[in-house]
Short mmCIF file of N, CA and C in Angstrom, two decimals:
data_model
loop_
_atom_site.label_atom_id
_atom_site.label_comp_id
_atom_site.label_asym_id
_atom_site.label_seq_id
_atom_site.Cartn_x
_atom_site.Cartn_y
_atom_site.Cartn_z
N MET A 1 -55.54 -10.53 -7.29
CA MET A 1 -54.12 -10.44 -7.74
C MET A 1 -53.88 -8.99 -8.14
N MET A 2 -54.74 -8.38 -8.91
CA MET A 2 -54.51 -7.05 -9.63
C MET A 2 -54.77 -6.09 -8.35
N GLN A 3 -55.66 -6.21 -7.34
CA GLN A 3 -55.75 -5.42 -6.20
C GLN A 3 -54.47 -5.42 -5.41
N ARG A 4 -53.86 -6.52 -5.29
CA ARG A 4 -52.55 -6.76 -4.45
C ARG A 4 -51.61 -5.99 -5.16
N ILE A 5 -51.48 -5.87 -6.50
CA ILE A 5 -50.38 -5.26 -7.22
C ILE A 5 -50.86 -3.75 -7.15
N ARG A 6 -52.00 -3.36 -7.11
CA ARG A 6 -52.34 -1.92 -7.07
C ARG A 6 -51.96 -1.32 -5.54
N ASN A 7 -52.19 -2.23 -4.69
CA ASN A 7 -51.76 -1.86 -3.15
C ASN A 7 -50.32 -1.63 -2.96
N ASN A 8 -49.61 -2.62 -3.74
CA ASN A 8 -48.10 -2.66 -3.52
C ASN A 8 -47.35 -1.95 -4.66
N LYS A 9 -48.15 -1.04 -5.51
CA LYS A 9 -47.44 -0.49 -6.69
C LYS A 9 -46.22 0.35 -6.22
N LEU A 10 -46.14 1.06 -5.08
CA LEU A 10 -45.10 1.95 -4.67
C LEU A 10 -43.96 1.05 -4.21
N SER A 11 -44.30 0.05 -3.52
CA SER A 11 -43.13 -0.97 -3.02
C SER A 11 -42.36 -1.61 -4.43
N LEU A 12 -43.37 -1.98 -5.37
CA LEU A 12 -42.66 -2.49 -6.69
C LEU A 12 -41.82 -1.56 -7.28
N ILE A 13 -42.40 -0.33 -7.54
CA ILE A 13 -41.53 0.75 -8.15
C ILE A 13 -40.22 0.93 -7.70
N ILE A 14 -40.24 1.03 -6.17
CA ILE A 14 -39.02 1.15 -5.47
C ILE A 14 -38.01 -0.01 -5.69
N ALA A 15 -38.56 -1.21 -5.64
CA ALA A 15 -37.80 -2.41 -5.71
C ALA A 15 -37.14 -2.26 -7.17
N ALA A 16 -37.95 -2.11 -8.32
CA ALA A 16 -37.33 -1.97 -9.68
C ALA A 16 -36.40 -1.00 -9.71
N VAL A 17 -36.47 0.13 -9.11
CA VAL A 17 -35.44 1.19 -9.11
C VAL A 17 -34.18 0.82 -8.53
N VAL A 18 -34.33 0.19 -7.39
CA VAL A 18 -33.10 -0.41 -6.50
C VAL A 18 -32.57 -1.51 -7.44
N LEU A 19 -33.19 -2.29 -8.00
CA LEU A 19 -32.66 -3.37 -8.98
C LEU A 19 -31.81 -2.75 -9.97
N ALA A 20 -32.57 -1.89 -10.71
CA ALA A 20 -31.85 -1.11 -11.80
C ALA A 20 -30.56 -0.64 -11.49
N PHE A 21 -30.65 0.22 -10.15
CA PHE A 21 -29.44 0.73 -9.62
C PHE A 21 -28.29 -0.35 -9.42
N VAL A 22 -28.70 -1.40 -8.87
CA VAL A 22 -27.68 -2.34 -8.57
C VAL A 22 -27.03 -2.85 -9.86
N VAL A 23 -27.81 -3.30 -10.76
CA VAL A 23 -27.23 -3.67 -12.01
C VAL A 23 -26.41 -2.64 -12.60
N ALA A 24 -26.82 -1.38 -12.74
CA ALA A 24 -25.83 -0.31 -13.23
C ALA A 24 -24.61 -0.11 -12.43
N LEU A 25 -24.60 -0.20 -11.18
CA LEU A 25 -23.39 -0.36 -10.25
C LEU A 25 -22.53 -1.44 -10.68
N VAL A 26 -22.97 -2.67 -10.65
CA VAL A 26 -22.19 -3.75 -10.88
C VAL A 26 -21.51 -3.80 -12.26
N LEU A 27 -22.16 -3.08 -13.41
CA LEU A 27 -21.55 -2.94 -14.62
C LEU A 27 -20.52 -1.89 -14.63
N LEU A 28 -20.59 -0.78 -13.83
CA LEU A 28 -19.67 0.27 -13.72
C LEU A 28 -18.50 -0.14 -12.99
N LEU A 29 -18.68 -1.06 -11.93
CA LEU A 29 -17.59 -1.57 -11.12
C LEU A 29 -16.74 -2.65 -11.66
N GLN A 30 -17.18 -3.08 -12.76
CA GLN A 30 -16.29 -4.30 -13.48
C GLN A 30 -15.19 -3.70 -13.84
N ASP A 31 -14.02 -4.55 -13.82
CA ASP A 31 -12.74 -4.12 -14.27
C ASP A 31 -12.44 -3.68 -15.61
N SER A 32 -12.63 -2.35 -15.96
CA SER A 32 -12.63 -1.81 -17.27
C SER A 32 -11.15 -1.78 -17.77
N ASP A 33 -10.10 -2.01 -16.94
CA ASP A 33 -8.83 -2.01 -17.47
C ASP A 33 -8.13 -3.28 -18.09
N LYS A 34 -9.03 -4.29 -18.12
CA LYS A 34 -8.67 -5.54 -18.74
C LYS A 34 -8.92 -5.52 -20.22
N PRO A 35 -7.93 -5.84 -21.03
CA PRO A 35 -8.22 -5.65 -22.51
C PRO A 35 -9.19 -6.99 -22.73
N GLN A 36 -10.43 -6.75 -23.05
CA GLN A 36 -11.35 -7.77 -23.38
C GLN A 36 -11.24 -8.09 -24.91
N GLU A 37 -12.05 -9.17 -25.23
CA GLU A 37 -11.95 -9.67 -26.61
C GLU A 37 -12.43 -8.46 -27.67
N ALA A 38 -13.51 -7.98 -27.26
CA ALA A 38 -13.97 -6.85 -28.28
C ALA A 38 -13.10 -5.72 -28.36
N LEU A 39 -12.29 -5.37 -27.14
CA LEU A 39 -11.31 -4.39 -27.29
C LEU A 39 -10.05 -4.64 -27.84
N THR A 40 -9.64 -5.87 -27.96
CA THR A 40 -8.33 -6.19 -28.39
C THR A 40 -8.19 -6.05 -29.93
N GLU A 41 -9.37 -5.81 -30.66
CA GLU A 41 -9.10 -5.48 -32.06
C GLU A 41 -8.55 -4.06 -32.36
N LYS A 42 -8.76 -3.04 -31.43
CA LYS A 42 -8.19 -1.82 -31.36
C LYS A 42 -6.91 -1.68 -30.91
N LEU A 43 -6.31 -2.75 -30.33
CA LEU A 43 -5.15 -2.66 -29.58
C LEU A 43 -3.90 -3.18 -30.59
N VAL A 44 -2.75 -2.43 -30.34
CA VAL A 44 -1.65 -2.71 -31.25
C VAL A 44 -0.74 -3.65 -30.13
N GLU A 45 -0.36 -4.78 -30.80
CA GLU A 45 0.30 -6.00 -30.05
C GLU A 45 1.80 -6.00 -30.38
N PHE A 46 2.56 -6.34 -29.35
CA PHE A 46 4.06 -6.53 -29.64
C PHE A 46 4.31 -7.79 -28.71
N ASN A 47 5.31 -8.49 -29.33
CA ASN A 47 5.69 -9.79 -28.47
C ASN A 47 7.12 -9.44 -28.00
N GLY A 48 7.31 -9.91 -26.73
CA GLY A 48 8.69 -9.69 -26.22
C GLY A 48 9.20 -8.39 -26.13
N SER A 49 8.42 -7.32 -25.82
CA SER A 49 9.02 -6.05 -25.68
C SER A 49 9.29 -5.56 -24.43
N GLU A 50 9.76 -4.20 -24.29
CA GLU A 50 10.11 -3.85 -22.81
C GLU A 50 9.98 -2.19 -22.93
N LEU A 51 9.83 -1.74 -21.71
CA LEU A 51 9.85 -0.27 -21.54
C LEU A 51 10.73 -0.01 -20.39
N GLU A 52 11.46 1.15 -20.21
CA GLU A 52 12.13 1.52 -19.13
C GLU A 52 12.19 3.06 -18.96
N GLU A 53 12.67 3.48 -17.68
CA GLU A 53 12.99 4.86 -17.51
C GLU A 53 14.21 4.82 -16.88
N ARG A 54 14.87 5.88 -17.31
CA ARG A 54 16.32 6.20 -16.69
C ARG A 54 16.36 7.74 -16.35
N GLN A 55 16.94 8.04 -15.16
CA GLN A 55 17.36 9.37 -14.60
C GLN A 55 18.85 9.67 -14.55
N ASP A 56 19.28 10.48 -15.10
CA ASP A 56 20.66 10.93 -15.09
C ASP A 56 21.73 9.59 -15.47
N GLY A 57 21.08 8.79 -16.37
CA GLY A 57 21.78 7.60 -16.90
C GLY A 57 21.60 6.32 -15.98
N LYS A 58 20.97 6.39 -14.87
CA LYS A 58 20.72 5.38 -13.88
C LYS A 58 19.32 4.83 -14.17
N LEU A 59 19.21 3.54 -14.08
CA LEU A 59 17.80 2.68 -14.44
C LEU A 59 17.00 3.22 -12.98
N VAL A 60 15.70 3.42 -13.49
CA VAL A 60 14.70 3.75 -12.42
C VAL A 60 13.62 2.50 -12.37
N TRP A 61 13.32 2.28 -13.38
CA TRP A 61 12.45 1.11 -13.54
C TRP A 61 12.53 0.49 -14.95
N HIS A 62 12.33 -0.87 -15.03
CA HIS A 62 12.41 -1.52 -16.41
C HIS A 62 11.37 -2.71 -16.32
N LEU A 63 10.46 -2.67 -17.41
CA LEU A 63 9.47 -3.54 -17.47
C LEU A 63 9.47 -4.29 -18.71
N THR A 64 9.38 -5.73 -18.61
CA THR A 64 9.24 -6.62 -19.88
C THR A 64 8.13 -7.40 -19.76
N ALA A 65 7.80 -8.10 -20.87
CA ALA A 65 6.53 -8.90 -20.80
C ALA A 65 6.74 -9.74 -22.09
N GLN A 66 5.84 -11.00 -21.93
CA GLN A 66 5.74 -11.92 -23.13
C GLN A 66 5.02 -11.12 -24.18
N LYS A 67 3.89 -10.28 -23.77
CA LYS A 67 3.32 -9.56 -24.91
C LYS A 67 3.01 -8.37 -24.29
N ILE A 68 2.82 -7.24 -25.22
CA ILE A 68 2.51 -6.01 -24.83
C ILE A 68 1.55 -5.42 -25.68
N LEU A 69 0.27 -5.05 -25.32
CA LEU A 69 -0.97 -4.37 -26.09
C LEU A 69 -1.03 -3.03 -25.68
N VAL A 70 -0.94 -2.28 -26.73
CA VAL A 70 -1.12 -0.83 -26.50
C VAL A 70 -2.38 -0.33 -27.13
N ASP A 71 -3.22 0.56 -26.29
CA ASP A 71 -4.48 1.11 -26.86
C ASP A 71 -4.18 2.58 -27.26
N PRO A 72 -4.19 2.69 -28.56
CA PRO A 72 -3.61 4.15 -29.08
C PRO A 72 -4.64 5.15 -28.73
N GLU A 73 -5.95 4.69 -28.35
CA GLU A 73 -6.83 5.84 -27.84
C GLU A 73 -6.75 6.41 -26.45
N THR A 74 -6.39 5.50 -25.46
CA THR A 74 -6.07 5.75 -24.31
C THR A 74 -4.82 6.03 -23.82
N GLY A 75 -3.92 5.31 -24.66
CA GLY A 75 -2.47 5.50 -24.18
C GLY A 75 -1.85 4.50 -23.23
N LYS A 76 -2.97 3.54 -22.79
CA LYS A 76 -2.67 2.67 -21.71
C LYS A 76 -1.95 1.46 -22.38
N THR A 77 -0.85 0.86 -21.70
CA THR A 77 -0.27 -0.15 -22.27
C THR A 77 -0.43 -1.45 -21.38
N TYR A 78 -0.97 -2.64 -21.83
CA TYR A 78 -1.29 -3.60 -21.04
C TYR A 78 -0.24 -4.80 -21.35
N PHE A 79 0.15 -5.41 -20.22
CA PHE A 79 1.18 -6.35 -20.26
C PHE A 79 0.87 -7.73 -19.82
N ILE A 80 1.17 -8.72 -20.58
CA ILE A 80 0.78 -10.08 -20.35
C ILE A 80 1.99 -10.67 -19.73
N LYS A 81 2.14 -11.31 -18.52
CA LYS A 81 3.21 -11.95 -17.91
C LYS A 81 4.33 -10.85 -17.78
N PRO A 82 4.06 -9.71 -17.09
CA PRO A 82 5.17 -8.80 -16.89
C PRO A 82 6.11 -9.20 -15.86
N LYS A 83 7.38 -8.66 -16.00
CA LYS A 83 8.48 -8.65 -15.05
C LYS A 83 8.98 -7.24 -14.82
N GLY A 84 8.70 -6.69 -13.69
CA GLY A 84 9.22 -5.31 -13.41
C GLY A 84 10.35 -5.21 -12.42
N THR A 85 11.24 -4.37 -12.75
CA THR A 85 12.37 -4.27 -11.97
C THR A 85 12.41 -2.51 -11.50
N PHE A 86 12.19 -2.48 -10.27
CA PHE A 86 12.18 -1.13 -9.65
C PHE A 86 13.39 -0.80 -8.90
N VAL A 87 14.13 0.16 -9.08
CA VAL A 87 15.53 0.40 -8.33
C VAL A 87 15.18 1.54 -7.38
N SER A 88 15.98 1.41 -6.22
CA SER A 88 16.05 2.50 -5.24
C SER A 88 17.44 2.29 -4.67
N ASP A 89 18.36 3.23 -4.94
CA ASP A 89 19.70 3.35 -4.49
C ASP A 89 20.46 1.95 -5.03
N ASP A 90 20.88 1.11 -4.30
CA ASP A 90 21.50 -0.09 -4.86
C ASP A 90 20.60 -1.39 -4.59
N THR A 91 19.27 -1.19 -4.39
CA THR A 91 18.41 -2.20 -4.14
C THR A 91 17.40 -2.39 -5.33
N GLU A 92 17.13 -3.51 -5.92
CA GLU A 92 16.30 -3.74 -6.93
C GLU A 92 15.15 -4.62 -6.57
N LEU A 93 13.90 -4.18 -6.62
CA LEU A 93 12.64 -4.84 -6.43
C LEU A 93 12.15 -5.35 -7.74
N THR A 94 12.19 -6.94 -7.75
CA THR A 94 11.52 -7.50 -9.00
C THR A 94 10.24 -8.10 -8.52
N VAL A 95 9.22 -7.66 -9.48
CA VAL A 95 7.81 -8.02 -9.37
C VAL A 95 7.49 -8.79 -10.71
N THR A 96 6.83 -10.02 -10.38
CA THR A 96 6.24 -10.76 -11.51
C THR A 96 4.86 -11.14 -11.27
N ALA A 97 3.98 -11.02 -12.49
CA ALA A 97 2.66 -11.39 -12.31
C ALA A 97 2.07 -11.85 -13.68
N ASP A 98 0.75 -11.99 -13.77
CA ASP A 98 0.14 -12.20 -14.90
C ASP A 98 -0.48 -11.15 -15.88
N GLN A 99 -0.52 -10.01 -15.10
CA GLN A 99 -0.92 -8.79 -15.83
C GLN A 99 -0.38 -7.54 -15.34
N GLY A 100 -0.18 -6.47 -16.18
CA GLY A 100 0.23 -5.17 -15.64
C GLY A 100 -0.30 -4.21 -16.56
N ILE A 101 -0.34 -2.94 -16.19
CA ILE A 101 -0.88 -1.92 -16.92
C ILE A 101 0.11 -0.71 -16.65
N VAL A 102 0.47 -0.11 -17.79
CA VAL A 102 1.13 1.30 -17.67
C VAL A 102 0.18 2.22 -18.19
N ASP A 103 0.10 3.33 -17.48
CA ASP A 103 -0.74 4.44 -17.80
C ASP A 103 0.18 5.62 -17.86
N ARG A 104 0.63 6.08 -19.00
CA ARG A 104 1.61 7.10 -19.00
C ARG A 104 0.93 8.58 -18.70
N LYS A 105 -0.38 8.62 -18.92
CA LYS A 105 -1.05 10.04 -18.60
C LYS A 105 -1.16 10.18 -16.97
N ALA A 106 -1.48 9.00 -16.38
CA ALA A 106 -1.61 9.00 -14.98
C ALA A 106 -0.12 8.80 -14.21
N ARG A 107 0.76 8.45 -15.07
CA ARG A 107 2.09 8.21 -14.65
C ARG A 107 2.30 7.03 -13.60
N THR A 108 1.37 6.06 -14.02
CA THR A 108 1.40 4.75 -12.85
C THR A 108 1.73 3.54 -13.57
N ILE A 109 2.17 2.62 -12.89
CA ILE A 109 2.29 1.35 -13.30
C ILE A 109 1.57 0.42 -12.35
N GLU A 110 0.61 -0.35 -12.89
CA GLU A 110 -0.22 -1.37 -11.95
C GLU A 110 0.08 -2.77 -12.25
N ILE A 111 0.81 -3.56 -11.19
CA ILE A 111 1.07 -4.86 -11.38
C ILE A 111 -0.19 -5.57 -10.77
N LYS A 112 -0.89 -6.37 -11.44
CA LYS A 112 -2.07 -6.95 -10.78
C LYS A 112 -1.77 -8.25 -10.14
N ALA A 113 -2.61 -8.54 -9.02
CA ALA A 113 -2.38 -9.80 -8.29
C ALA A 113 -2.89 -11.01 -9.00
N PRO A 114 -2.49 -12.03 -8.85
CA PRO A 114 -1.33 -12.50 -7.97
C PRO A 114 -0.06 -12.23 -8.43
N LEU A 115 0.76 -11.79 -7.59
CA LEU A 115 2.17 -11.34 -8.02
C LEU A 115 3.12 -11.84 -6.93
N GLU A 116 4.39 -11.91 -7.28
CA GLU A 116 5.79 -12.21 -6.43
C GLU A 116 6.47 -10.95 -6.54
N ALA A 117 7.06 -10.48 -5.43
CA ALA A 117 7.82 -9.35 -5.27
C ALA A 117 8.94 -9.69 -4.35
N THR A 118 10.16 -9.46 -4.78
CA THR A 118 11.36 -9.88 -3.90
C THR A 118 12.55 -8.82 -4.46
N THR A 119 13.46 -8.65 -3.53
CA THR A 119 14.44 -7.71 -3.55
C THR A 119 15.64 -8.54 -3.64
N ASN A 120 16.78 -7.95 -4.29
CA ASN A 120 18.10 -8.66 -4.35
C ASN A 120 18.70 -8.61 -2.98
N LYS A 121 18.03 -8.06 -1.94
CA LYS A 121 18.59 -8.32 -0.70
C LYS A 121 17.94 -9.24 0.26
N GLY A 122 17.12 -10.07 -0.32
CA GLY A 122 16.40 -11.09 0.25
C GLY A 122 15.06 -10.74 0.95
N ASP A 123 14.47 -9.37 0.57
CA ASP A 123 13.23 -9.25 1.36
C ASP A 123 12.13 -9.50 0.35
N SER A 124 10.90 -9.75 0.94
CA SER A 124 9.77 -10.04 -0.02
C SER A 124 8.60 -9.27 0.29
N LEU A 125 7.59 -9.13 -0.63
CA LEU A 125 6.33 -8.52 -0.37
C LEU A 125 5.33 -9.39 -0.76
N GLN A 126 4.16 -9.52 -0.02
CA GLN A 126 3.18 -10.45 -0.54
C GLN A 126 1.78 -9.57 -0.32
N THR A 127 0.93 -9.59 -1.20
CA THR A 127 -0.23 -8.87 -1.19
C THR A 127 -1.47 -9.49 -2.10
N ASP A 128 -2.65 -9.42 -1.71
CA ASP A 128 -3.66 -10.03 -2.35
C ASP A 128 -4.10 -9.19 -3.51
N GLY A 129 -3.83 -7.82 -3.53
CA GLY A 129 -4.26 -6.96 -4.47
C GLY A 129 -3.05 -6.44 -5.46
N SER A 130 -3.40 -5.54 -6.25
CA SER A 130 -2.39 -4.90 -7.14
C SER A 130 -1.36 -4.10 -6.47
N VAL A 131 -0.28 -3.87 -6.94
CA VAL A 131 0.70 -2.79 -6.34
C VAL A 131 0.77 -1.81 -7.47
N TYR A 132 0.86 -0.60 -6.94
CA TYR A 132 0.98 0.58 -7.93
C TYR A 132 2.24 1.45 -7.77
N TYR A 133 2.94 1.49 -8.88
CA TYR A 133 4.26 2.33 -8.89
C TYR A 133 3.93 3.59 -9.49
N ASN A 134 4.31 4.76 -8.72
CA ASN A 134 4.15 6.13 -9.22
C ASN A 134 5.49 6.37 -9.73
N MET A 135 5.48 6.89 -11.09
CA MET A 135 6.63 7.22 -11.93
C MET A 135 7.18 8.46 -11.54
N ASP A 136 6.47 9.44 -10.85
CA ASP A 136 7.01 10.75 -10.38
C ASP A 136 7.54 10.56 -9.05
N THR A 137 7.04 9.88 -8.11
CA THR A 137 7.48 9.90 -6.73
C THR A 137 8.54 8.71 -6.53
N HIS A 138 8.37 7.76 -7.47
CA HIS A 138 9.03 6.37 -7.46
C HIS A 138 8.44 5.47 -6.15
N GLY A 139 7.43 5.93 -5.68
CA GLY A 139 6.84 5.12 -4.48
C GLY A 139 5.96 3.98 -5.03
N ILE A 140 5.78 3.01 -4.11
CA ILE A 140 4.93 1.77 -4.42
C ILE A 140 3.79 1.84 -3.43
N LYS A 141 2.61 1.59 -3.80
CA LYS A 141 1.48 1.43 -2.62
C LYS A 141 0.64 0.33 -3.13
N GLY A 142 -0.15 -0.11 -2.21
CA GLY A 142 -1.19 -1.21 -2.41
C GLY A 142 -1.98 -1.32 -1.19
N GLY A 143 -2.66 -2.41 -1.08
CA GLY A 143 -3.78 -2.90 -0.07
C GLY A 143 -2.90 -3.67 0.88
N LYS A 144 -3.72 -4.59 1.40
CA LYS A 144 -3.24 -5.60 2.41
C LYS A 144 -1.92 -6.26 2.09
N VAL A 145 -0.94 -6.09 3.04
CA VAL A 145 0.29 -6.45 2.72
C VAL A 145 1.13 -7.14 3.86
N THR A 146 1.95 -8.15 3.45
CA THR A 146 3.06 -8.62 4.48
C THR A 146 4.39 -8.41 3.68
N ILE A 147 5.18 -7.72 4.54
CA ILE A 147 6.65 -7.68 4.03
C ILE A 147 7.53 -8.58 4.96
N LYS A 148 8.28 -9.39 4.21
CA LYS A 148 9.14 -10.15 5.10
C LYS A 148 10.54 -9.77 4.79
N ARG A 149 11.38 -9.57 5.81
CA ARG A 149 12.72 -9.00 5.69
C ARG A 149 13.67 -10.24 5.73
N ALA A 150 14.86 -10.19 5.26
CA ALA A 150 15.83 -11.13 5.39
C ALA A 150 16.24 -11.36 6.90
N ASP A 151 16.17 -10.37 7.65
CA ASP A 151 16.56 -10.44 8.99
C ASP A 151 15.44 -11.04 9.98
N THR A 152 14.38 -11.66 9.38
CA THR A 152 13.23 -12.23 9.82
C THR A 152 12.23 -11.24 10.44
N THR A 153 12.31 -10.04 10.26
CA THR A 153 11.28 -8.96 10.78
C THR A 153 10.18 -9.16 9.66
N GLU A 154 8.99 -9.04 10.23
CA GLU A 154 7.74 -9.21 9.30
C GLU A 154 6.76 -7.91 9.68
N LEU A 155 6.41 -7.33 8.62
CA LEU A 155 5.64 -6.04 8.55
C LEU A 155 4.32 -6.43 7.92
N GLY A 156 3.14 -5.87 8.57
CA GLY A 156 1.87 -6.17 7.83
C GLY A 156 0.96 -4.92 8.12
N ALA A 157 0.08 -4.76 7.24
CA ALA A 157 -1.10 -3.86 7.50
C ALA A 157 -2.27 -3.94 6.30
N ASP A 158 -3.25 -3.09 6.52
CA ASP A 158 -4.38 -3.04 5.52
C ASP A 158 -3.83 -2.35 4.39
N THR A 159 -3.11 -1.31 4.40
CA THR A 159 -2.66 -0.56 3.15
C THR A 159 -1.19 -0.20 3.56
N PHE A 160 -0.29 -0.04 2.43
CA PHE A 160 1.14 0.35 2.67
C PHE A 160 1.65 1.26 1.67
N GLU A 161 2.56 1.97 1.72
CA GLU A 161 3.30 2.79 0.85
C GLU A 161 4.96 2.66 1.17
N THR A 162 5.69 2.27 0.12
CA THR A 162 7.09 2.05 0.33
C THR A 162 7.87 2.55 -0.96
N ASN A 163 9.17 2.51 -0.92
CA ASN A 163 10.00 2.51 -1.95
C ASN A 163 10.50 1.24 -2.31
N ALA A 164 11.20 1.23 -3.69
CA ALA A 164 11.50 0.01 -4.12
C ALA A 164 12.38 -0.86 -3.34
N ALA A 165 13.16 -0.34 -2.26
CA ALA A 165 14.00 -0.97 -1.44
C ALA A 165 13.34 -1.70 -0.38
N LEU A 166 12.13 -1.30 -0.25
CA LEU A 166 11.22 -1.75 0.85
C LEU A 166 11.65 -1.37 2.32
N ASP A 167 12.55 -0.33 2.37
CA ASP A 167 13.12 0.08 3.60
C ASP A 167 12.51 1.31 4.15
N LYS A 168 11.82 1.93 3.50
CA LYS A 168 11.00 3.14 3.94
C LYS A 168 9.44 2.83 3.80
N VAL A 169 8.96 2.16 4.91
CA VAL A 169 7.53 1.60 4.80
C VAL A 169 6.65 2.49 5.65
N ASN A 170 5.39 2.84 5.05
CA ASN A 170 4.34 3.43 5.81
C ASN A 170 3.22 2.54 5.85
N LEU A 171 2.98 2.00 7.12
CA LEU A 171 1.75 0.91 7.29
C LEU A 171 0.55 1.73 7.71
N THR A 172 -0.70 1.37 7.13
CA THR A 172 -1.78 2.08 7.73
C THR A 172 -2.85 0.97 7.87
N GLY A 173 -3.65 1.22 9.13
CA GLY A 173 -4.65 0.21 9.36
C GLY A 173 -4.19 -1.18 9.83
N HIS A 174 -4.47 -1.45 11.03
CA HIS A 174 -4.05 -2.79 11.63
C HIS A 174 -2.60 -3.11 11.35
N ALA A 175 -1.64 -2.11 11.54
CA ALA A 175 -0.28 -2.32 11.32
C ALA A 175 0.35 -3.12 12.45
N ARG A 176 1.37 -3.94 11.95
CA ARG A 176 1.95 -4.84 12.87
C ARG A 176 3.43 -4.99 12.42
N VAL A 177 4.37 -5.09 13.35
CA VAL A 177 5.81 -5.40 13.01
C VAL A 177 6.23 -6.42 14.24
N THR A 178 6.73 -7.50 13.54
CA THR A 178 7.16 -8.66 14.44
C THR A 178 8.57 -9.01 14.02
N LYS A 179 9.20 -9.48 15.10
CA LYS A 179 10.66 -9.91 14.87
C LYS A 179 10.65 -11.45 15.09
N GLY A 180 11.02 -12.26 14.10
CA GLY A 180 11.09 -13.69 14.31
C GLY A 180 12.44 -14.06 14.83
N GLU A 181 12.46 -15.42 15.07
CA GLU A 181 13.70 -16.02 15.59
C GLU A 181 14.54 -16.34 14.52
N GLU A 182 15.92 -16.18 14.67
CA GLU A 182 16.93 -16.36 13.82
C GLU A 182 17.62 -17.67 14.13
#
């Protein structure tokens, strides 16, 4: 047995290093943006609060939630049961989900999946991943998406970028546009 270990010493060392690397990688890739139990002690909590941004007196976006948790160290704001309204011209996109994060430093709003997103014009957006709103460009982007328009047109792709009206859409990877029957 000892002879076998000595003969395979290099293989065992390599396997141990690979295993340690995999464990470290898994720990690093865990979602660090979720307020975990140990972290909630340092978070400041608000119930039924809201945030919004206006430009030239016009609403750009508005975010409400059942509960808001603010991390004073990072400046990130965590939303429980958020409802976001994002405005583009005369169209409002309403997004609801279980969680969201506002990062004022990065100037982004992340609404985490599962989520529902619909416009006041009858269009909808479905995605398995989070959607990200850029506060500077007012653009929305995310991963795999299906956008259904009120006129029965359906768009889909691996990634997307759009405005809040869902009328200026950039599709990337396996993009498709189909027109349904009315």
